[in-house]
């Protein structure tokens, strides 16, 4: 009888020590405490069982039970203290650890390309000006020699704000605003947002242009070609060839569309240039004398040229991108490449 009870005491002692040591949370530890040390726990039962022993067996078994329970209680306390220490450590602030650096952003590829374009023209003597994105019909069309009901207005799918206000469809209205405010000579570039009702892989309802305007004494078409060649070679590569094709804009005469030799195949013809060997990058021409009439310049004394280029177009060609929408999706996997 006593043999069996002392075995049970020893077994309870070992199990209690193992359970307290293994308890990984306060909840587990409490469950183990109730199982072994609780009022109806294993040790309480063993104490009760002492009463069934013979009188001479009782002292020895009682001492063994007391010491086993004491040992279990000490193991419980130690486990509880260890859990509390671990908990305190978990929210202890180590000020010597290096901080987490917030990731630094950088200029958007469109801003960067705009800055690069303007810097090139800056070195050629152009200054930078900016103008409003919400324009009047007068500056966007009328003073650029697009009379009301002129079919050329259909070239640009205009987004109207009211009958007379619109989102500028190009940066050309700044030609008029600049000449209105300044007597000749003017040499300006105008970067900015422009809007057209158009959307596919190569068109976005909001896009960016850089306008250029030079009005001075004796400027000719050769100056236009020279300036644009200097731009193309600085922007793309020193051996970039350009080509001028006749075109039409109401505010320039003559007008030319400007192509650069394909950046991929260098003129041999490929998928990017649709086999032509050339890529269109801008519209340009000699300022139409009719425009001088709107700003009070004397066409007998001055002449000049203007050009307008698409910033997205330039960036897509420079970086070999095929979908304009990538610029506006704010996908960091795309943006961080620049
Ligand atoms: N504004 C024209 C366009 O957006 C481009 C252009 C600018 C053409 C200046 C000639 C001169 O299509």
Coordinates of C-alpha atoms and ligand atoms in Angstrom, one line a residue:
X1 CA 0.0 0.0 0.0
X2 CA 2.6 2.5 1.1
X3 CA 4.9 1.3 -1.7
X4 CA 2.3 2.2 -4.2
X5 CA 1.5 5.6 -2.7
X6 CA 5.2 6.7 -2.6
X7 CA 5.5 5.6 -6.3
X8 CA 2.5 7.8 -7.0
X9 CA 4.0 10.7 -5.2
X10 CA 7.3 10.3 -7.1
X11 CA 5.4 10.1 -10.4
X12 CA 3.3 13.2 -9.6
X13 CA 6.5 15.1 -8.7
X14 CA 8.2 14.3 -12.0
X15 CA 5.2 15.1 -14.1
X16 CA 4.6 18.4 -12.3
X17 CA 8.2 19.5 -12.8
X18 CA 8.0 18.6 -16.5
X19 CA 4.7 20.3 -17.0
X20 CA 5.8 23.6 -15.3
X21 CA 9.0 23.6 -17.3
X22 CA 7.2 23.0 -20.6
X23 CA 4.5 25.6 -20.1
X24 CA 5.2 28.1 -22.9
X25 CA 2.4 30.6 -21.9
X26 CA 0.8 31.9 -18.8
X27 CA -2.4 30.0 -19.7
X28 CA -0.6 26.7 -20.0
X29 CA 1.2 27.3 -16.7
X30 CA -2.1 28.1 -14.9
X31 CA -3.7 24.9 -16.3
X32 CA -0.7 22.9 -15.0
X33 CA -0.9 24.6 -11.6
X34 CA -4.6 23.6 -11.3
X35 CA -3.9 20.1 -12.4
X36 CA -1.1 19.5 -9.8
X37 CA -1.4 22.1 -7.1
X38 CA -5.0 23.1 -7.2
X39 CA -7.5 22.4 -4.3
X40 CA -8.7 19.3 -6.2
X41 CA -5.3 18.7 -7.9
X42 CA -3.0 15.6 -7.9
X43 CA -1.2 16.6 -4.7
X44 CA -4.4 17.3 -2.8
X45 CA -5.6 13.8 -3.8
X46 CA -2.3 12.3 -2.6
X47 CA -2.6 14.1 0.7
X48 CA -6.1 12.7 1.2
X49 CA -4.8 9.3 0.3
X50 CA -2.3 9.5 3.2
X51 CA -5.3 9.0 5.6
X52 CA -5.8 5.5 4.3
X53 CA -2.3 4.4 5.4
X54 CA -1.4 2.6 8.5
X55 CA -0.3 4.8 11.4
X56 CA 3.4 3.8 11.2
X57 CA 3.6 4.3 7.4
X58 CA 2.0 7.7 7.5
X59 CA 5.0 10.0 8.7
X60 CA 7.4 8.8 6.0
X61 CA 4.9 9.0 3.2
X62 CA 3.6 12.3 4.5
X63 CA 7.1 13.8 4.5
X64 CA 7.7 12.5 0.9
X65 CA 4.4 14.1 -0.2
X66 CA 5.2 17.4 1.5
X67 CA 8.6 17.6 -0.1
X68 CA 7.3 16.6 -3.5
X69 CA 4.6 19.2 -3.4
X70 CA 7.1 21.9 -2.2
X71 CA 9.4 21.1 -5.0
X72 CA 6.5 21.3 -7.5
X73 CA 5.4 24.7 -6.0
X74 CA 9.0 26.0 -6.4
X75 CA 9.1 24.8 -10.0
X76 CA 5.8 26.6 -10.7
X77 CA 7.1 29.9 -9.2
X78 CA 10.3 29.6 -11.2
X79 CA 8.4 29.0 -14.4
X80 CA 6.1 32.0 -13.7
X81 CA 9.0 34.3 -13.1
X82 CA 10.7 33.1 -16.3
X83 CA 7.5 33.8 -18.3
X84 CA 7.2 37.3 -16.8
X85 CA 10.8 38.1 -17.6
X86 CA 10.3 37.0 -21.2
X87 CA 7.2 39.1 -21.5
X88 CA 9.0 42.2 -20.2
X89 CA 11.9 41.6 -22.6
X90 CA 9.5 41.5 -25.5
X91 CA 8.6 45.2 -25.3
X92 CA 11.9 46.4 -24.1
X93 CA 13.2 49.1 -26.3
X94 CA 16.8 48.6 -27.5
X95 CA 17.8 52.2 -28.4
X96 CA 21.2 50.9 -29.7
X97 CA 19.6 49.0 -32.6
X98 CA 19.8 50.7 -36.0
X99 CA 16.5 52.3 -37.0
X100 CA 14.4 51.2 -39.9
X101 CA 14.9 53.6 -42.7
X102 CA 11.8 54.8 -44.6
X103 CA 12.3 54.1 -48.3
X104 CA 13.3 57.3 -50.1
X105 CA 11.3 58.2 -53.2
X106 CA 12.7 60.0 -56.3
X107 CA 11.5 62.0 -59.2
X108 CA 8.9 60.4 -61.4
X109 CA 10.2 59.3 -64.8
X110 CA 8.0 61.9 -66.5
X111 CA 9.2 64.7 -64.3
X112 CA 12.8 63.6 -64.9
X113 CA 12.3 63.4 -68.7
X114 CA 10.7 66.9 -68.7
X115 CA 13.6 68.3 -66.7
X116 CA 16.1 66.7 -69.0
X117 CA 14.3 68.0 -72.1
X118 CA 14.1 71.5 -70.6
X119 CA 17.8 71.4 -69.5
X120 CA 18.9 70.6 -73.1
X121 CA 16.9 73.6 -74.4
X122 CA 18.1 75.7 -71.5
X123 CA 21.7 75.2 -72.8
X124 CA 20.5 76.4 -76.2
X125 CA 19.3 79.6 -74.7
X126 CA 15.6 79.0 -74.0
X127 CA 14.1 80.0 -70.6
X128 CA 11.4 78.0 -68.9
X129 CA 7.9 79.3 -68.3
X130 CA 4.7 77.6 -67.2
X131 CA 1.0 78.3 -67.8
X132 CA -2.6 77.3 -66.8
X133 CA -4.0 73.9 -67.6
X134 CA -7.6 75.3 -67.7
X135 CA -7.6 77.5 -70.7
X136 CA -10.0 79.8 -72.5
X137 CA -11.1 78.9 -76.0
X138 CA -9.3 82.1 -77.1
X139 CA -5.8 81.0 -76.1
X140 CA -6.2 77.3 -76.9
X141 CA -7.7 77.9 -80.4
X142 CA -8.8 81.3 -81.5
X143 CA -5.5 83.2 -81.1
X144 CA -3.7 80.2 -82.6
X145 CA -5.5 80.8 -85.8
X146 CA -8.2 78.1 -85.3
X147 CA -11.3 80.1 -86.1
X148 CA -14.6 78.9 -84.5
X149 CA -16.0 76.0 -86.5
X150 CA -12.7 75.4 -88.2
X151 CA -12.3 71.7 -89.0
X152 CA -8.8 71.6 -87.5
X153 CA -10.3 71.8 -84.0
X154 CA -11.4 68.2 -84.6
X155 CA -7.8 67.1 -84.6
X156 CA -7.9 67.5 -80.9
X157 CA -10.6 65.8 -78.9
X158 CA -11.2 68.6 -76.5
X159 CA -12.4 68.2 -72.9
X160 CA -14.6 71.3 -72.1
X161 CA -15.2 72.8 -68.7
X162 CA -17.8 75.2 -70.0
X163 CA -18.7 76.8 -73.4
X164 CA -15.6 79.0 -73.2
X165 CA -13.3 77.1 -70.8
X166 CA -11.4 73.9 -71.5
X167 CA -8.6 71.7 -70.5
X168 CA -5.8 72.8 -72.8
X169 CA -5.3 70.3 -75.6
X170 CA -1.7 71.3 -76.1
X171 CA 0.9 73.7 -74.6
X172 CA 0.7 76.0 -77.6
X173 CA -1.6 78.5 -75.9
X174 CA 1.5 79.5 -74.0
X175 CA 3.0 80.8 -77.3
X176 CA 0.3 83.5 -77.3
X177 CA 0.4 84.2 -73.6
X178 CA 4.2 84.6 -73.7
X179 CA 4.3 86.9 -76.7
X180 CA 1.4 89.0 -75.3
X181 CA 3.4 89.7 -72.2
X182 CA 6.9 90.1 -73.7
X183 CA 8.2 92.0 -76.6
X184 CA 10.5 90.1 -79.0
X185 CA 13.0 88.4 -78.8
X186 CA 11.5 85.4 -76.9
X187 CA 13.1 82.0 -76.5
X188 CA 11.0 79.9 -74.1
X189 CA 10.2 76.3 -73.4
X190 CA 6.9 75.4 -71.6
X191 CA 6.6 71.9 -69.9
X192 CA 3.2 70.9 -68.6
X193 CA 0.1 68.7 -68.6
X194 CA -2.2 68.6 -71.5
X195 CA -5.6 66.8 -72.0
X196 CA -7.4 65.1 -74.8
X197 CA -10.4 62.7 -74.9
X198 CA -8.3 59.7 -76.0
X199 CA -7.2 56.5 -74.3
X200 CA -5.3 53.4 -75.5
X201 CA -1.7 51.9 -75.2
X202 CA -0.2 55.1 -76.7
X203 CA -2.7 57.7 -75.6
X204 CA -3.7 58.9 -72.2
X205 CA -6.5 61.5 -71.5
X206 CA -3.8 63.4 -69.5
X207 CA -0.3 63.6 -70.9
X208 CA 2.6 66.0 -71.0
X209 CA 4.1 68.2 -73.6
X210 CA 7.0 70.6 -73.9
X211 CA 6.3 73.6 -76.1
X212 CA 9.2 75.6 -77.6
X213 CA 9.0 79.0 -79.1
X214 CA 11.7 81.2 -80.5
X215 CA 10.8 84.6 -82.1
X216 CA 13.7 86.9 -83.0
X217 CA 15.2 88.7 -86.0
X218 CA 16.0 86.6 -89.0
X219 CA 15.1 83.2 -87.7
X220 CA 14.6 80.6 -90.5
X221 CA 13.5 77.0 -91.0
X222 CA 17.2 76.1 -90.8
X223 CA 17.3 77.4 -87.2
X224 CA 14.4 75.2 -86.4
X225 CA 16.1 72.2 -87.9
X226 CA 19.4 73.0 -86.2
X227 CA 17.8 73.4 -82.8
X228 CA 15.8 70.2 -83.1
X229 CA 18.9 68.2 -84.3
X230 CA 20.8 69.5 -81.3
X231 CA 18.0 68.4 -79.1
X232 CA 17.6 64.9 -80.6
X233 CA 21.3 64.2 -80.4
X234 CA 21.6 65.4 -76.8
X235 CA 18.4 63.5 -75.8
X236 CA 19.0 60.1 -77.5
X237 CA 22.5 59.6 -78.9
X238 CA 25.1 61.7 -80.6
X239 CA 24.5 60.0 -84.0
X240 CA 20.7 60.3 -83.9
X241 CA 19.3 61.4 -87.3
X242 CA 16.2 63.5 -87.7
X243 CA 13.8 63.9 -90.6
X244 CA 11.2 66.6 -91.3
X245 CA 8.0 65.8 -93.0
X246 CA 5.5 68.4 -94.3
X247 CA 2.5 68.7 -92.1
X248 CA -0.2 71.2 -91.1
X249 CA -1.0 73.2 -88.0
X250 CA -3.2 76.4 -88.2
X251 CA -0.6 78.3 -86.2
X252 CA 2.6 77.4 -88.1
X253 CA 3.4 77.9 -91.8
X254 CA 5.2 75.9 -93.1
X255 CA 4.7 73.1 -90.6
X256 CA 6.7 69.9 -90.2
X257 CA 6.3 66.7 -88.3
X258 CA 9.7 65.6 -87.0
X259 CA 10.9 62.0 -86.8
X260 CA 14.0 60.5 -85.3
X261 CA 15.7 57.4 -86.8
X262 CA 14.3 54.4 -84.9
X263 CA 16.0 54.0 -81.6
X264 CA 15.7 50.2 -81.9
X265 CA 16.8 49.3 -85.5
X266 CA 18.6 52.6 -86.2
X267 CA 16.6 53.1 -89.5
X268 CA 16.6 49.5 -90.9
X269 CA 12.9 49.0 -90.1
X270 CA 11.4 47.0 -87.2
X271 CA 8.3 46.4 -85.2
X272 CA 8.7 49.6 -83.1
X273 CA 8.9 51.8 -86.2
X274 CA 6.4 49.6 -88.1
X275 CA 9.1 49.0 -90.8
X276 CA 9.6 52.7 -91.6
X277 CA 12.8 53.2 -89.8
X278 CA 11.5 56.4 -88.3
X279 CA 9.6 57.5 -85.2
X280 CA 7.6 60.6 -84.9
X281 CA 8.5 62.7 -81.9
X282 CA 7.1 66.2 -82.4
X283 CA 5.1 68.8 -84.4
X284 CA 6.7 72.1 -85.4
X285 CA 6.9 74.9 -87.9
X286 CA 7.5 78.6 -88.5
X287 CA 5.1 80.8 -86.5
X288 CA 2.2 81.7 -88.8
X289 CA 2.1 85.6 -89.3
X290 CA -1.6 85.4 -88.4
X291 CA -0.5 84.6 -84.8
X292 CA 1.7 87.7 -84.6
X293 CA -1.5 89.7 -85.4
X294 CA -3.1 88.5 -82.2
X295 CA -0.1 89.5 -80.0
X296 CA 0.9 92.8 -81.6
X297 CA 4.2 91.6 -83.1
X298 CA 5.2 92.9 -86.5
X299 CA 5.7 90.0 -89.0
X300 CA 7.8 92.3 -91.2
X301 CA 10.4 92.6 -88.4
X302 CA 10.5 89.3 -86.6
X303 CA 10.2 85.6 -87.5
X304 CA 10.3 82.5 -85.4
X305 CA 9.6 78.8 -85.0
X306 CA 7.7 76.7 -82.6
X307 CA 7.6 73.0 -81.7
X308 CA 5.6 70.8 -79.4
X309 CA 6.8 67.4 -78.2
X310 CA 5.2 64.7 -76.1
X311 CA 7.1 63.9 -73.0
X312 CA 5.6 60.4 -72.6
X313 CA 6.5 59.7 -76.3
X314 CA 10.1 60.7 -75.7
X315 CA 10.4 58.7 -72.4
X316 CA 8.8 55.6 -74.1
X317 CA 11.4 55.8 -76.9
X318 CA 14.3 56.5 -74.6
X319 CA 13.5 53.6 -72.3
X320 CA 11.8 51.2 -74.7
X321 CA 8.4 51.2 -73.1
X322 CA 5.3 50.0 -75.0
X323 CA 2.4 51.1 -72.8
X324 CA 1.8 54.7 -71.8
X325 CA -0.4 53.7 -68.9
X326 CA 2.6 52.4 -67.0
X327 CA 3.5 56.0 -66.2
X328 CA 0.3 56.6 -64.3
X329 CA -0.3 53.3 -62.4
X330 CA 2.1 54.2 -59.6
X331 CA 3.4 50.7 -59.5
X332 CA 6.7 50.9 -57.6
X333 CA 8.1 47.9 -59.4
X334 CA 8.0 50.0 -62.5
X335 CA 8.9 53.4 -61.0
X336 CA 11.9 52.4 -59.0
X337 CA 13.7 51.3 -62.2
X338 CA 14.3 54.9 -63.2
Ligands
LIG1 N1 0.5 71.9 -80.5 C1 0.8 70.9 -81.5 C2 0.2 69.6 -81.1 O1 -0.1 69.4 -79.9 C3 2.3 70.7 -81.7 C4 2.9 71.9 -82.3 C5 3.5 72.8 -81.4 C6 3.0 72.1 -83.6 C7 4.1 74.0 -81.9 C8 3.6 73.2 -84.2 C9 4.2 74.1 -83.3 O2 -0.1 68.7 -81.9

